[in-house]
Short mmCIF file of C-alpha atoms in Angstrom, two decimals:
data_model
loop_
_atom_site.label_atom_id
_atom_site.label_comp_id
_atom_site.label_asym_id
_atom_site.label_seq_id
_atom_site.Cartn_x
_atom_site.Cartn_y
_atom_site.Cartn_z
CA MET Z 1 0.02 -0.19 -0.02
CA GLY Z 2 1.46 3.45 -0.94
CA THR Z 3 1.66 6.66 1.02
CA ALA Z 4 -1.70 7.88 -0.21
CA GLU Z 5 -5.04 6.07 0.54
CA ARG Z 6 -8.67 7.12 -0.50
CA ALA Z 7 -10.55 8.54 2.56
CA GLU Z 8 -13.55 6.19 1.74
CA ASP Z 9 -11.40 2.93 2.23
CA ARG Z 10 -10.93 3.59 5.95
CA ALA Z 11 -12.72 4.93 8.98
CA PRO Z 12 -11.59 8.42 10.12
CA ASP Z 13 -8.62 8.23 12.40
CA ASN Z 14 -7.22 11.53 13.98
CA ARG Z 15 -4.93 9.91 16.09
CA PRO Z 16 -0.83 11.10 16.02
CA TYR Z 17 0.90 9.48 13.13
CA PHE Z 18 3.91 8.90 15.20
CA PHE Z 19 5.75 9.27 18.74
CA LEU Z 20 8.93 10.62 18.48
CA SER Z 21 11.07 8.97 21.07
CA TYR Z 22 14.73 10.79 21.71
CA ALA Z 23 17.28 10.96 24.31
CA HIS Z 24 17.19 14.46 25.90
CA THR Z 25 20.75 16.19 25.66
CA PRO Z 26 21.91 17.84 28.84
CA PRO Z 27 23.22 21.23 28.43
CA TRP Z 28 27.01 21.73 28.54
CA GLY Z 29 26.89 25.04 30.47
CA PRO Z 30 24.60 28.10 31.50
CA ASP Z 31 24.93 29.54 28.21
CA SER Z 32 24.42 26.52 26.00
CA GLY Z 33 20.95 27.19 25.03
CA ASP Z 34 18.45 24.45 24.11
CA PRO Z 35 20.54 21.18 23.40
CA ASP Z 36 17.51 19.54 21.81
CA HIS Z 37 16.57 22.62 19.42
CA TRP Z 38 17.40 20.42 16.53
CA VAL Z 39 15.24 17.48 17.60
CA ARG Z 40 12.39 19.96 17.38
CA VAL Z 41 13.34 21.30 14.09
CA LEU Z 42 13.28 17.56 12.82
CA PHE Z 43 9.80 17.09 14.45
CA ASN Z 44 8.33 20.36 12.99
CA ASP Z 45 9.57 19.07 9.50
CA LEU Z 46 8.07 15.62 9.99
CA CYS Z 47 4.85 17.04 10.88
CA SER Z 48 4.45 19.44 7.95
CA HIS Z 49 5.20 16.52 5.46
CA ILE Z 50 2.81 14.08 7.15
CA MET Z 51 0.10 16.72 7.00
CA ALA Z 52 0.70 17.12 3.34
CA LEU Z 53 0.95 13.35 2.68
CA THR Z 54 -2.29 12.57 4.55
CA ASP Z 55 -6.05 14.06 5.06
CA LEU Z 56 -5.60 14.79 8.68
CA PRO Z 57 -8.12 17.61 9.38
CA ALA Z 58 -6.79 20.97 10.46
CA GLY Z 59 -5.81 20.82 14.37
CA SER Z 60 -5.29 17.18 14.37
CA PRO Z 61 -1.57 16.31 15.97
CA ALA Z 62 0.35 14.79 13.17
CA GLY Z 63 3.03 13.62 15.76
CA PHE Z 64 4.02 13.57 19.45
CA MET Z 65 7.05 14.65 21.50
CA ASP Z 66 7.59 15.29 25.16
CA ARG Z 67 9.18 18.75 24.75
CA GLN Z 68 8.75 20.68 27.77
CA MET Z 69 6.36 18.75 29.40
CA ARG Z 70 8.45 17.11 31.90
CA SER Z 71 8.20 20.00 34.51
CA GLY Z 72 4.45 20.04 34.36
CA GLU Z 73 1.88 18.02 36.32
CA GLY Z 74 0.39 14.98 34.35
CA TRP Z 75 3.29 14.59 32.09
CA PRO Z 76 3.75 10.84 32.58
CA GLU Z 77 -0.10 10.31 31.91
CA LYS Z 78 0.05 12.25 28.75
CA LEU Z 79 3.11 10.31 27.86
CA SER Z 80 1.60 6.90 28.35
CA GLN Z 81 -1.71 8.17 26.56
CA ASN Z 82 0.15 9.05 23.44
CA LEU Z 83 2.28 5.86 23.46
CA ALA Z 84 -0.92 3.87 23.63
CA THR Z 85 -2.80 5.74 20.78
CA CYS Z 86 0.11 6.79 18.26
CA ARG Z 87 -0.08 4.72 15.03
CA VAL Z 88 3.79 4.52 14.62
CA PHE Z 89 6.97 4.66 17.15
CA VAL Z 90 10.16 6.63 15.99
CA PRO Z 91 13.05 6.14 17.92
CA LEU Z 92 16.03 8.36 17.23
CA PHE Z 93 18.95 6.08 17.64
CA SER Z 94 22.21 7.79 19.35
CA PRO Z 95 24.62 6.50 21.89
CA ARG Z 96 22.72 8.30 24.33
CA TYR Z 97 19.35 6.75 23.30
CA PHE Z 98 20.32 3.19 24.61
CA THR Z 99 21.47 4.56 27.96
CA SER Z 100 18.43 6.39 28.72
CA GLU Z 101 15.88 4.72 31.12
CA MET Z 102 13.22 6.83 29.89
CA CYS Z 103 13.75 5.95 26.26
CA GLY Z 104 13.93 2.20 27.33
CA ARG Z 105 10.41 2.61 29.09
CA GLU Z 106 8.88 4.14 25.81
CA TRP Z 107 10.28 1.51 23.73
CA TYR Z 108 8.96 -1.27 25.93
CA ALA Z 109 5.53 0.05 26.30
CA PHE Z 110 5.01 0.34 22.81
CA HIS Z 111 6.71 -2.74 21.79
CA GLU Z 112 4.48 -4.55 24.37
CA ARG Z 113 1.54 -2.94 22.53
CA MET Z 114 2.40 -4.38 19.30
CA LEU Z 115 3.08 -7.87 20.66
CA HIS Z 116 -0.40 -8.03 22.22
CA ALA Z 117 -1.83 -6.87 18.59
CA LYS Z 118 0.22 -9.65 17.17
CA SER Z 119 -0.99 -12.17 19.40
CA THR Z 120 -4.74 -11.29 18.71
CA GLY Z 121 -3.71 -10.96 14.98
CA ALA Z 122 -4.63 -7.25 14.87
CA ALA Z 123 -1.21 -6.13 13.58
CA PRO Z 124 1.07 -8.56 12.06
CA VAL Z 125 3.36 -5.78 10.82
CA SER Z 126 5.82 -3.86 12.93
CA ALA Z 127 4.89 -0.33 13.77
CA MET Z 128 8.53 0.85 14.59
CA VAL Z 129 10.33 3.15 12.10
CA PRO Z 130 13.60 3.80 13.64
CA ALA Z 131 16.00 6.94 12.43
CA LEU Z 132 19.52 7.67 13.08
CA TRP Z 133 19.94 10.55 15.06
CA THR Z 134 23.91 10.27 15.22
CA ARG Z 135 26.18 7.62 14.06
CA VAL Z 136 25.73 4.48 16.23
CA ASP Z 137 27.65 1.18 16.33
CA PHE Z 138 25.22 -1.51 15.41
CA GLY Z 139 27.24 -3.95 16.88
CA GLU Z 140 26.92 -2.55 20.31
CA LEU Z 141 22.86 -2.20 20.36
CA PRO Z 142 21.11 -3.97 22.95
CA ASP Z 143 19.58 -7.31 22.01
CA SER Z 144 16.24 -5.99 22.38
CA VAL Z 145 16.40 -3.66 19.26
CA ARG Z 146 18.72 -5.85 17.04
CA HIS Z 147 15.62 -7.16 15.23
CA ILE Z 148 14.54 -4.02 14.27
CA HIS Z 149 15.60 -2.69 10.62
CA VAL Z 150 17.18 0.77 10.09
CA GLU Z 151 16.26 1.79 6.54
CA ASN Z 152 18.91 3.51 4.59
CA SER Z 153 17.82 7.09 3.21
CA SER Z 154 18.38 8.55 -0.30
CA SER Z 155 21.65 10.21 1.06
CA GLY Z 156 22.93 6.53 1.55
CA GLY Z 157 26.21 6.53 3.26
CA ARG Z 158 25.98 10.06 4.49
CA TYR Z 159 22.99 9.60 6.52
CA LEU Z 160 24.71 6.34 8.08
CA THR Z 161 27.90 8.48 8.87
CA ASN Z 162 26.65 11.52 10.03
CA GLY Z 163 22.93 10.88 10.98
CA ILE Z 164 20.12 13.34 10.64
CA TYR Z 165 22.03 15.42 13.24
CA GLY Z 166 25.12 15.88 11.01
CA LEU Z 167 22.87 16.40 7.97
CA ILE Z 168 21.07 19.29 9.42
CA LYS Z 169 23.93 20.99 11.03
CA LEU Z 170 26.09 21.09 7.73
CA ASN Z 171 25.04 23.50 5.10
CA ARG Z 172 26.62 21.48 2.41
CA LEU Z 173 24.29 18.48 3.26
CA ARG Z 174 21.28 20.46 3.56
CA ASP Z 175 19.61 18.79 0.40
CA GLU Z 176 20.41 15.44 1.93
CA TYR Z 177 18.77 16.45 5.07
CA GLU Z 178 15.60 17.52 3.14
CA GLU Z 179 15.50 14.13 1.28
CA THR Z 180 16.01 12.17 4.20
CA VAL Z 181 13.18 13.73 6.26
CA PHE Z 182 10.79 13.33 3.51
CA ALA Z 183 11.53 9.76 3.17
CA LEU Z 184 11.19 9.39 6.72
CA ALA Z 185 7.65 10.88 6.62
CA GLU Z 186 6.72 8.64 3.78
CA ARG Z 187 7.82 5.43 5.84
CA ILE Z 188 5.75 6.50 8.85
CA VAL Z 189 2.73 7.16 6.98
CA GLN Z 190 3.20 3.84 4.99
CA ALA Z 191 3.76 1.82 8.34
CA ALA Z 192 0.78 3.53 9.65
CA HIS Z 193 -1.55 2.62 6.82
CA GLU Z 194 -0.13 -1.04 6.67
CA THR Z 195 0.02 -1.80 10.32
CA ARG Z 196 -3.25 -0.11 11.44
CA LEU Z 197 -2.18 -0.78 15.05
CA PRO Z 198 -5.24 -0.44 17.28
CA PRO Z 199 -5.20 1.65 20.28
CA GLY Z 200 -3.99 -0.03 23.66
CA ARG Z 201 -4.47 0.91 27.26
CA PRO Z 202 -2.24 3.46 28.50
CA ARG Z 203 0.46 1.84 30.64
CA ASP Z 204 1.47 3.09 34.11
CA TYR Z 205 4.73 5.05 33.43
CA GLU Z 206 6.26 4.48 36.86
CA SER Z 207 6.05 0.63 36.54
CA THR Z 208 7.07 0.15 33.01
CA PRO Z 209 10.39 -1.66 32.66
CA SER Z 210 13.12 -0.49 30.41
CA ALA Z 211 13.84 -2.28 27.44
CA PHE Z 212 17.71 -1.61 27.65
CA LYS Z 213 19.74 -3.06 30.40
CA PRO Z 214 21.79 -0.89 32.99
CA ARG Z 215 25.09 0.30 31.91
CA GLY Z 216 27.96 -1.96 32.50
CA THR Z 217 25.89 -5.12 32.99
CA GLY Z 218 26.83 -8.33 31.09
CA PRO Z 219 24.18 -10.54 29.13
CA ARG Z 220 21.27 -11.35 31.07
CA HIS Z 221 19.86 -14.77 30.80
CA ILE Z 222 16.41 -16.37 31.62
CA ARG Z 223 15.34 -20.08 31.18
CA LEU Z 224 11.61 -20.57 30.50
CA THR Z 225 10.11 -24.14 31.05
CA VAL Z 226 6.54 -24.88 29.88
CA ALA Z 227 4.61 -27.90 31.97
CA ALA Z 228 1.54 -28.55 30.15
CA PRO Z 229 -0.33 -31.40 28.11
CA THR Z 230 -0.36 -31.75 24.50
CA ARG Z 231 -3.64 -32.56 22.59
CA ASP Z 232 -3.52 -36.18 22.48
CA SER Z 233 -2.38 -36.64 26.41
CA VAL Z 234 -5.40 -34.51 27.91
CA PRO Z 235 -8.35 -36.22 29.44
CA GLU Z 236 -11.27 -36.99 27.14
CA HIS Z 237 -13.52 -34.75 28.88
CA ARG Z 238 -10.98 -31.74 28.69
CA ASP Z 239 -11.42 -29.14 26.05
CA ALA Z 240 -8.44 -29.74 23.71
CA GLN Z 241 -8.74 -26.07 22.08
CA PRO Z 242 -5.67 -24.64 24.16
CA TYR Z 243 -3.43 -27.49 23.20
CA GLY Z 244 -1.24 -28.73 20.20
CA ASP Z 245 0.95 -31.37 19.02
CA ASP Z 246 3.55 -30.13 21.19
CA VAL Z 247 3.94 -28.80 24.85
CA LEU Z 248 5.12 -25.36 23.57
CA ASP Z 249 2.01 -24.97 21.48
CA TRP Z 250 -0.10 -24.43 24.55
CA ASN Z 251 -2.27 -21.40 24.14
CA PRO Z 252 -4.45 -21.03 27.46
CA TYR Z 253 -5.59 -17.77 26.11
CA HIS Z 254 -6.79 -19.05 22.77
CA THR Z 255 -10.26 -17.05 23.00
CA GLU Z 256 -8.13 -13.80 22.85
CA SER Z 257 -4.83 -14.88 21.09
CA THR Z 258 -3.85 -16.72 18.06
CA ARG Z 259 -0.24 -17.51 19.35
CA ALA Z 260 1.32 -20.04 21.61
CA LEU Z 261 1.86 -18.47 25.08
CA SER Z 262 5.47 -19.57 25.12
CA ALA Z 263 6.06 -17.57 21.72
CA HIS Z 264 4.69 -14.55 23.40
CA ALA Z 265 6.36 -14.78 26.45
CA GLU Z 266 9.60 -15.35 24.71
CA GLU Z 267 9.32 -12.39 22.59
CA LEU Z 268 8.29 -10.43 25.82
CA ILE Z 269 11.37 -11.58 27.53
CA ARG Z 270 13.67 -10.62 24.64
CA SER Z 271 12.14 -6.87 24.76
CA LEU Z 272 13.25 -6.82 28.38
CA ASP Z 273 16.70 -7.23 26.94
CA TYR Z 274 17.43 -10.75 28.12
CA ARG Z 275 18.54 -13.83 26.27
CA VAL Z 276 16.01 -16.48 26.76
CA THR Z 277 16.16 -20.38 26.42
CA VAL Z 278 12.52 -22.04 25.75
CA ALA Z 279 12.22 -25.59 26.92
CA ALA Z 280 9.28 -27.98 27.72
CA LEU Z 281 9.34 -29.77 31.11
CA ASP Z 282 8.62 -33.08 29.40
CA ASP Z 283 12.21 -32.79 27.81
CA GLU Z 284 13.72 -32.50 31.15
CA SER Z 285 15.24 -35.54 32.84
CA PRO Z 286 13.66 -36.33 36.24
CA GLY Z 287 16.05 -36.80 39.06
CA GLU Z 288 19.16 -35.52 37.29
CA GLU Z 289 21.18 -32.47 38.55
CA PRO Z 290 20.57 -29.85 35.77
CA PRO Z 291 23.57 -28.61 33.79
CA GLU Z 292 25.63 -25.68 34.88
CA SER Z 293 24.10 -23.78 31.86
CA VAL Z 294 20.66 -24.25 33.50
CA ALA Z 295 21.14 -24.25 36.96
CA GLY Z 296 23.64 -21.03 36.61
CA ARG Z 297 20.72 -18.73 35.58
CA PRO Z 298 17.36 -17.32 36.57
CA GLY Z 299 14.20 -19.64 35.60
CA ILE Z 300 10.56 -19.24 35.12
CA VAL Z 301 8.40 -22.43 34.74
CA VAL Z 302 4.74 -21.55 33.33
CA VAL Z 303 2.40 -24.42 34.66
CA ASP Z 304 -1.12 -25.54 33.33
CA GLN Z 305 -2.62 -27.10 36.05
CA TRP Z 306 -4.25 -29.56 33.41
CA ALA Z 307 -0.74 -31.05 33.42
CA LEU Z 308 -1.24 -32.75 36.66
CA THR Z 309 -3.88 -35.21 35.08
CA ASP Z 310 -0.94 -37.07 33.72
CA GLU Z 311 0.87 -39.06 36.36
CA GLU Z 312 4.36 -38.51 34.75
CA ARG Z 313 4.06 -34.69 34.26
CA ARG Z 314 2.95 -34.71 37.91
CA SER Z 315 5.93 -36.49 39.15
CA ARG Z 316 8.07 -34.30 36.95
CA LEU Z 317 6.67 -31.34 38.23
CA LYS Z 318 7.25 -32.51 42.12
CA VAL Z 319 10.87 -33.38 41.63
CA PHE Z 320 11.41 -30.01 39.67
CA ASP Z 321 10.14 -28.14 42.85
CA GLY Z 322 12.20 -30.31 45.04
CA SER Z 323 15.32 -29.41 43.36
CA ALA Z 324 14.56 -25.72 42.21
CA HIS Z 325 16.80 -23.02 43.35
CA PRO Z 326 15.56 -19.67 45.05
CA TRP Z 327 15.92 -17.97 41.57
CA VAL Z 328 13.25 -20.18 40.16
CA SER Z 329 9.86 -18.75 40.03
CA ALA Z 330 6.52 -19.57 38.35
CA ILE Z 331 3.53 -18.21 36.79
CA VAL Z 332 0.20 -20.15 36.53
CA PRO Z 333 -2.34 -18.91 33.90
CA ARG Z 334 -5.90 -19.80 34.64
CA CYS Z 335 -7.84 -18.36 31.85
CA ARG Z 336 -11.06 -16.55 33.10
CA ALA Z 337 -12.73 -17.76 29.95
CA ASP Z 338 -11.98 -21.44 30.31
CA LEU Z 339 -14.91 -22.54 32.36
CA GLN Z 340 -13.39 -25.89 33.17
CA ASN Z 341 -10.72 -24.08 35.07
CA HIS Z 342 -13.32 -22.96 37.60
CA GLY Z 343 -15.50 -26.21 37.73
CA GLU Z 344 -15.17 -28.78 40.20
CA GLU Z 345 -12.30 -30.44 38.79
CA GLY Z 346 -10.38 -27.26 38.00
CA ARG Z 347 -10.67 -26.40 41.36
CA ARG Z 348 -9.40 -29.76 42.71
CA LEU Z 349 -6.37 -29.36 40.34
CA ALA Z 350 -5.54 -25.73 41.67
CA GLU Z 351 -5.45 -27.26 44.99
CA GLU Z 352 -3.34 -30.37 43.91
CA LEU Z 353 -1.00 -27.93 42.28
CA GLU Z 354 -0.14 -26.48 45.71
CA ARG Z 355 0.75 -29.76 47.18
CA VAL Z 356 3.04 -30.68 44.13
CA MET Z 357 4.80 -27.38 44.09
CA PRO Z 358 4.86 -25.98 47.58
CA ALA Z 359 8.52 -24.59 47.47
CA ILE Z 360 8.09 -22.23 44.32
CA LEU Z 361 4.86 -21.21 45.17
CA ASP Z 362 5.47 -20.33 48.44
CA ARG Z 363 8.46 -18.40 47.79
CA ALA Z 364 6.49 -16.73 45.09
CA ARG Z 365 3.87 -15.46 47.55
CA ARG Z 366 6.33 -14.52 50.06
CA GLY Z 367 8.09 -12.25 47.38
CA ASP Z 368 6.85 -9.78 45.03
CA CYS Z 369 4.91 -12.20 42.55
CA ARG Z 370 2.00 -13.79 44.53
CA TYR Z 371 -0.43 -12.67 42.07
CA ALA Z 372 1.76 -14.72 39.36
CA VAL Z 373 0.71 -18.12 40.88
CA ASN Z 374 -2.88 -17.21 41.87
CA GLY Z 375 -4.23 -17.89 38.48
CA VAL Z 376 -3.51 -15.11 35.98
CA PRO Z 377 -6.84 -14.89 34.14
CA THR Z 378 -6.28 -13.00 30.77
CA LEU Z 379 -3.48 -12.26 28.29
CA THR Z 380 -3.33 -8.80 29.20
CA SER Z 381 -2.86 -9.83 32.91
CA PHE Z 382 0.04 -12.15 31.88
CA THR Z 383 1.64 -9.57 29.70
CA LYS Z 384 1.65 -7.20 32.74
CA VAL Z 385 2.66 -9.51 35.24
CA LEU Z 386 5.66 -11.74 33.36
CA PRO Z 387 8.28 -8.42 33.33
CA ASP Z 388 7.55 -8.33 37.43
CA VAL Z 389 8.51 -12.20 37.49
CA VAL Z 390 11.36 -11.64 35.32
CA ALA Z 391 12.81 -9.07 37.71
CA TYR Z 392 12.12 -10.60 40.73
CA THR Z 393 13.72 -13.90 39.52
CA SER Z 394 16.89 -11.97 38.62
CA ARG Z 395 16.99 -10.30 41.97
CA GLN Z 396 16.78 -13.84 43.78
CA PHE Z 397 19.66 -15.02 41.14
CA LEU Z 398 21.99 -12.06 42.26
CA LYS Z 399 21.17 -12.40 46.00
CA ASN Z 400 21.46 -16.22 46.12
CA ALA Z 401 23.64 -17.43 43.44
CA GLU Z 402 26.98 -18.85 44.40
CA VAL Z 403 30.00 -16.77 42.72
CA ARG Z 404 32.03 -19.13 40.68
CA LEU Z 405 35.57 -18.68 39.83
CA PRO Z 406 36.63 -18.94 36.18
CA PRO Z 407 38.11 -22.43 35.45
CA GLY Z 408 42.04 -22.52 35.47
CA PRO Z 409 44.55 -22.82 38.19
CA HIS Z 410 43.87 -20.76 41.47
CA LEU Z 411 46.90 -18.35 41.96
CA PRO Z 412 47.35 -16.92 45.44
CA ARG Z 413 46.81 -13.17 45.80
CA PRO Z 414 50.08 -11.05 45.93
CA ARG Z 415 51.21 -10.00 49.00
CA LEU Z 416 53.85 -7.10 49.91
CA THR Z 417 56.93 -8.44 51.65
CA ASP Z 418 58.73 -6.31 54.34
CA VAL Z 419 61.89 -4.93 52.24
CA GLY Z 420 62.50 -2.11 54.96
CA PRO Z 421 62.29 1.83 54.68
CA PRO Z 422 62.95 3.28 51.34
CA PRO Z 423 66.59 4.89 50.71
CA GLY Z 424 66.88 8.16 52.51
CA PRO Z 425 69.30 11.12 52.48
CA GLY Z 426 71.31 9.38 55.20
CA SER Z 427 75.17 8.23 55.16
CA GLU Z 428 74.16 5.19 53.56
CA ASP Z 429 73.38 6.85 50.31
CA LEU Z 430 76.86 8.01 50.07
CA PRO Z 431 79.67 6.28 48.19
CA GLY Z 432 81.73 4.10 50.70
CA GLY Z 433 78.83 4.59 53.26
CA GLU Z 434 80.58 7.58 54.84
CA ALA Z 435 79.06 10.70 56.04
#
């Protein structure tokens, strides 16, 4: 679909076309002026192009940026509202961008909204259109953003080398700046029309995690284990719709999602800048000590209570609970729309799960994640609770995990020996030792 679209082909939509996400530059001194002046110039130019490329009525916002709103009351709510309603997210890549907690929160909130739309089949195409504000080392980008493609502009290498900031500041590159910004506006409009990302619920800003790990931390890992039946292993009277041929096909929220829960969870964890390994409990070896690559990282087990109807899976869960480290937590989806979860057998299985996994469930309730193991009723609730469980599990790992020295011979720590006072200006400094 091109950048132009007939008005009769779509319902009126006066939402902002884009949310401009950028890292605020601190002033270098009292006379430095507005360090983000050129970002505002870019924003105004994009809005002018988008008004020309679309049929937005007069007075409708073409875009949103948070300039001069942080000192006023209610700015977190306004920020969250625009993240939940804008059609396209435009992050301005720069080295400072990926160290900004605020930019990380904006990225995560919008990406979570895209994942929810993807799970419901509403918007399978990405609505992120990144742009280079300054040159960045793509090899140093966080894992959570490496799947996002940065388009070359018509100015090609000059754009990659200088970024939009370089193009706008250098007079000899003014034409390249105009071409780059117009092409960016076209991509924003095209992405908005192709994606048709539906509005979401505003996310509380203070509770939104960052998609970028703190500076100075190494790679972060999570192991996600799924305990659920398959379609051919559930009891005959159990509705088989949530299940597939493989454990990882389990989709407890099938009334609102078209994707397996493990795929949704994996993408969500990756968007928090973690590396994630997904496995089925059926593939674990019961009774055996897990390898160091498994035991030496935080873990989350996502449990379907209907797995307890199979004696072997029930035994596996019991062994898993007995050998789980303090940094292994759990989430128990219990779909509100699945009436069998709330019938007599469903209530019995919920009670049985308490007896099979007492250690993990008790630790979760004594920590920050009791609501994760009390039956997560909807996909929206699962999407909100998972980042909290990831954070809690990681804290437990840092608190309790044994520090292991790297392999190799252990060398004693160097010690200073008593070699006497340093040479002074006394007689011993003179030739022959004479004064």
